[in-house]
Coordinates of C-alpha atoms in Angstrom, one line a residue:
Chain A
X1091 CA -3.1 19.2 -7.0
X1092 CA -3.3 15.6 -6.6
X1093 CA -1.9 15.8 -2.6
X1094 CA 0.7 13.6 -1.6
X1095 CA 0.7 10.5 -3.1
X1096 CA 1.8 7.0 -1.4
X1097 CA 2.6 3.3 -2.8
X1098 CA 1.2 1.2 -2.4
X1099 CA -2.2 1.6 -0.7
X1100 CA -1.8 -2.3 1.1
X1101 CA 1.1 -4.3 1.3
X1102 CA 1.6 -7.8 2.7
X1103 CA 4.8 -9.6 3.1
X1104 CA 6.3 -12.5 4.6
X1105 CA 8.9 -12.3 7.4
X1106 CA 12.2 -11.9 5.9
X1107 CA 11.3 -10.0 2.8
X1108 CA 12.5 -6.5 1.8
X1109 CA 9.6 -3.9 1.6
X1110 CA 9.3 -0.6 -0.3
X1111 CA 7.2 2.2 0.2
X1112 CA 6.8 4.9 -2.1
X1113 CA 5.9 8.5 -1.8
X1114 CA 5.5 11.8 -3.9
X1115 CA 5.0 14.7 -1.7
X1116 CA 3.6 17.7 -3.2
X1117 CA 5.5 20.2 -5.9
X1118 CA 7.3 22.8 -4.4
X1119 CA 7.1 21.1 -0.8
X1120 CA 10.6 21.3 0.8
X1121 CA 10.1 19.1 3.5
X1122 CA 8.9 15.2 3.7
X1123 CA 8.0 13.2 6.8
X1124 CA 7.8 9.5 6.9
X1125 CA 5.1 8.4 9.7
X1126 CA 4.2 5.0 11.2
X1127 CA 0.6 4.6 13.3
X1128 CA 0.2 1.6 15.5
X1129 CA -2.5 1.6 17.9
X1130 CA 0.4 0.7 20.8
X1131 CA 2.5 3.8 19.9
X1132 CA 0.3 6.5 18.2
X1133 CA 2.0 8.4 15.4
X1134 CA 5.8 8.2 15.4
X1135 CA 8.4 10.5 13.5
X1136 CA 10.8 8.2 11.5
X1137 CA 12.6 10.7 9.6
X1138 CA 12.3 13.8 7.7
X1139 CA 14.1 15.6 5.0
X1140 CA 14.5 19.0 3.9
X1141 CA 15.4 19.7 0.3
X1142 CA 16.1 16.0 0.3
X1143 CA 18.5 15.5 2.4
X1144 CA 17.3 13.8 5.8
X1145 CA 17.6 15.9 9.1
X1146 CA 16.7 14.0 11.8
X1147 CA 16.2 10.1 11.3
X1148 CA 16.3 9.4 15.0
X1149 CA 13.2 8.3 15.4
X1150 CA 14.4 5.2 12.5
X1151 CA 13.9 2.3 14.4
X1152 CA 16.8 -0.1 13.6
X1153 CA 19.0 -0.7 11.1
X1154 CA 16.6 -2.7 9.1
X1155 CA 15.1 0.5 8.4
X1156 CA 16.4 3.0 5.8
X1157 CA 15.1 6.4 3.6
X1158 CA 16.1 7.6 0.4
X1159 CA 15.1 11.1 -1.1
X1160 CA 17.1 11.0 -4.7
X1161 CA 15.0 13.9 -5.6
X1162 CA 12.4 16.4 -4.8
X1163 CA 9.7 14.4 -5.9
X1164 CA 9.8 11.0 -5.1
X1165 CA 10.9 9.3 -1.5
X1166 CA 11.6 5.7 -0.5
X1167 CA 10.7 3.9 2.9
X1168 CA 13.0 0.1 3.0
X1169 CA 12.8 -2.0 5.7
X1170 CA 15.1 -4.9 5.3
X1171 CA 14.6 -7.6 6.5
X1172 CA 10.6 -6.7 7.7
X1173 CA 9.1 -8.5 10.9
X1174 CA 5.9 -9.0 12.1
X1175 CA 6.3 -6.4 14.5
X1176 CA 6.9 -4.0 11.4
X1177 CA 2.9 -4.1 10.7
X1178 CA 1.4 -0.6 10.7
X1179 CA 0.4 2.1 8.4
X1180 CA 3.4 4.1 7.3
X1181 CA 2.0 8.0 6.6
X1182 CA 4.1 10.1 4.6
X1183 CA 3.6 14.0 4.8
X1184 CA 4.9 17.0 3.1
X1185 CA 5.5 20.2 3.9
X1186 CA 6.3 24.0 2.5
X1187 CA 7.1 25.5 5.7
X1188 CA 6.9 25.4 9.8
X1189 CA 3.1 27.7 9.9
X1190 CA 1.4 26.0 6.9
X1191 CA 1.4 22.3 8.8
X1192 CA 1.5 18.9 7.1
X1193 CA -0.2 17.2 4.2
X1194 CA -0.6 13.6 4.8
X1195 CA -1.1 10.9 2.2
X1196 CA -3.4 8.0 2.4
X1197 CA -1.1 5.8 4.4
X1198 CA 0.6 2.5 2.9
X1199 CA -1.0 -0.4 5.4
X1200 CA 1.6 -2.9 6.1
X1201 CA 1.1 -6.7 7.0
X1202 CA 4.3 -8.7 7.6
X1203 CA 3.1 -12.3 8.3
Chain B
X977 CA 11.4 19.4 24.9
X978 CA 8.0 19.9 23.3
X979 CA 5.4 17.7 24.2
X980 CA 1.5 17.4 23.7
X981 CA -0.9 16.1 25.8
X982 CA -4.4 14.9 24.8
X983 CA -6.3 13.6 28.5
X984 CA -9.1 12.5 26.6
X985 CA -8.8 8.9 24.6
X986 CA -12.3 8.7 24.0
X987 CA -15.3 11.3 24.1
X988 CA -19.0 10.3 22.8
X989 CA -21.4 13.2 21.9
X990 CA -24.6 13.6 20.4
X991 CA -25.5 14.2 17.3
X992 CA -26.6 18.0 17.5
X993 CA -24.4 18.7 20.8
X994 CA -21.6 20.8 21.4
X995 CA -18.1 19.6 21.2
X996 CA -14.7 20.6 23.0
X997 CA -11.1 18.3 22.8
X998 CA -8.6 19.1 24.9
X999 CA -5.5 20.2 24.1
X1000 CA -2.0 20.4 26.4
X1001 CA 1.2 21.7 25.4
X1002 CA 4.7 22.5 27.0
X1003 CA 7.0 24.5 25.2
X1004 CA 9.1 27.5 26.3
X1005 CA 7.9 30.2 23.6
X1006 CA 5.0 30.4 21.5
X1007 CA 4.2 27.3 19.7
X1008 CA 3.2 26.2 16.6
X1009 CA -0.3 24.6 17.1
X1010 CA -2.4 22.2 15.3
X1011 CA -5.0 20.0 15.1
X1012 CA -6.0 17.3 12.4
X1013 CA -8.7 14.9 11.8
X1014 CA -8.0 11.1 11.0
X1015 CA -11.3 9.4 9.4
X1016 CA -11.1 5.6 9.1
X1017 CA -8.5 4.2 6.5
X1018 CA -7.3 8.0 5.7
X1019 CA -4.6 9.9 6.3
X1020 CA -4.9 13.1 8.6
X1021 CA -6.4 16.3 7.8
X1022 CA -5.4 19.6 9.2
X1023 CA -8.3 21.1 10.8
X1024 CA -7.2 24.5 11.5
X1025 CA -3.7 26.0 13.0
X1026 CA -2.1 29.0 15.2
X1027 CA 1.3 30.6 15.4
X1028 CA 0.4 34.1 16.4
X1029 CA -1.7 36.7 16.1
X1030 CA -5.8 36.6 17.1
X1031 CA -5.8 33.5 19.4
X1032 CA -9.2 32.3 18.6
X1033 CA -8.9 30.5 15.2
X1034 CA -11.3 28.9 13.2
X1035 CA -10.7 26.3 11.0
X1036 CA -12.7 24.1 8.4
X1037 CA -16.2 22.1 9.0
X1038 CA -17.2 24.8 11.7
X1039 CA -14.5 23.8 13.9
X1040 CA -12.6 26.7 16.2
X1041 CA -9.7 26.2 18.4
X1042 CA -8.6 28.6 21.3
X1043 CA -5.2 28.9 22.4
X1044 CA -5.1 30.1 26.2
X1045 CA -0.5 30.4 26.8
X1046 CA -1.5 31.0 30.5
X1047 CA -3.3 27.2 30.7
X1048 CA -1.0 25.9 28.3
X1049 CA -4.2 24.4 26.6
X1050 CA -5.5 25.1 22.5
X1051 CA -8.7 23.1 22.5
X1052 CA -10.9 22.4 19.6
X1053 CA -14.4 23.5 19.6
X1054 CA -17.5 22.9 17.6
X1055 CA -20.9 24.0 18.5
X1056 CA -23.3 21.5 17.0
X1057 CA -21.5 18.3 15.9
X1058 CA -22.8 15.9 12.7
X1059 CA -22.5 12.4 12.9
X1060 CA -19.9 13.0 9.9
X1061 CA -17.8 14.3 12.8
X1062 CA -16.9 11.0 13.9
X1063 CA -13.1 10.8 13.8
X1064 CA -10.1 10.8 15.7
X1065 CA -8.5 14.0 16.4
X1066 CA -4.8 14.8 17.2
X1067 CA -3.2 18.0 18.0
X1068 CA 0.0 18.4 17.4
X1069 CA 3.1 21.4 18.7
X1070 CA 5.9 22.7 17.2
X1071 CA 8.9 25.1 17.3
X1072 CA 8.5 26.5 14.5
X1073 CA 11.1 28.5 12.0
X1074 CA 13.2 25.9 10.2
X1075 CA 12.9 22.9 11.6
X1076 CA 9.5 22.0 10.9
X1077 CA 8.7 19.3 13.2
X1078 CA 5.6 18.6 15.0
X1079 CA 5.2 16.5 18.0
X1080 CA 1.6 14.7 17.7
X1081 CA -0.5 13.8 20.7
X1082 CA -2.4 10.4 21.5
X1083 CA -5.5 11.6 19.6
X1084 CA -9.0 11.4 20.9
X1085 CA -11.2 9.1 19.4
X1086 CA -15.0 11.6 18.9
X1087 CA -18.0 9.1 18.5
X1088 CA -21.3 10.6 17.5
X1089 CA -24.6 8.8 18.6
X1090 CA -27.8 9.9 17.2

């Protein structure tokens, strides 16, 4: 089991540009979280899915920001266009149910200059 | 609402000493309790977990937790701590049943001097 699996590990961007983040949760994980860390907010929910289709993106902080689960393995962060105030490590997690917690990946570490 | 409290930002400990992080929750019914570890540049690691049953749980790398529904509290506990410990710690609640979503605290940031 390789774990859950983000893309890519470091990313830096210039203000304006559109920015991708990948993930591949785990096989046979029906949920996936999407996570950002900042050392002014902590860890923040920005949306999650179930059976790919998202259930609570309220924690999505504009409109620049979207999610995409096409299928069960593969998930899409966008932001569009990024800002500086963007930078932090995006965490995406997966899940097989409510008691067996979260498995995190190793974060996608965004710079937007 | 759920919500999780961690009162301690930072805690230093030495090497050999015993170790408790505090935990808060509030949450009508039982909840879903966690708590991971964060090393530098990784993603978080669950640590150990309680939903029901024996409420003293013990998790991986020696670590227990306690949950205690009259103080609202599920602290983490490790009796001798290894520098290796060094980490931050967040504990996390949830509801439970389908919806799957945990509510993380601040996390508490464990250094280990020799």
């Amino acid at each position: 089991d390789a774990g859950v699996i983000q893309s890519p590990r470091h990313e830096v961007t210039e203000m304006g540009q559109e920015v991708t983040l990948r993930c591949k949760p785990i096989s046979g994980h029906d949920y996936l979280f999407w996570y950002r860390q900042t050392m002014m907010r902590g860890l923040e929910l920005l949306i999650y899915f179930n059976n790919n289709v998202p259930i609570d993106d309220s924690g999505m902080p504009e409109d620049r920001f979207s999610a995409k689960m096409p299928n069960a393995s593969f998930s899409t962060l966008k932001i569009q266009p990024s800002e500086p105030r963007d930078s932090a490590v995006y965490f995406c997690a997966s899940s097989i149910d409510s008691r067996a917690g979260y498995t995190f990946g190793s974060g996608t570490r965004l710079t937007v200059v | 609402a759920q919500s999780v409290t961690q009162p301690d930002i930072h805690i230093t400990v030495s090497e050999g000493a015993s170790l408790e992080l505090r935990c808060n929750y509030s949450y009508g019914a039982t909840p879903y309790l966690f708590w991971y570890v964060q090393s530098p540049g990784q993603g978080l690691q669950l640590l150990l977990k309680y939903f029901s049953g024996d409420t003293l749980v013990q998790g991986i790398k020696g670590f227990e937790a306690e949950f205690k529904r009259s103080q609202s509290s599920f602290n983490l506990r490790k009796p001798s701590v290894h520098w290796s410990d060094a980490a931050e710690y967040f504990c996390a609640v949830g509801k439970g049943g389908a919806t799957n979503k945990l509510i993380f605290g601040t996390g508490t940031l464990l250094a280990v001097q020799p």
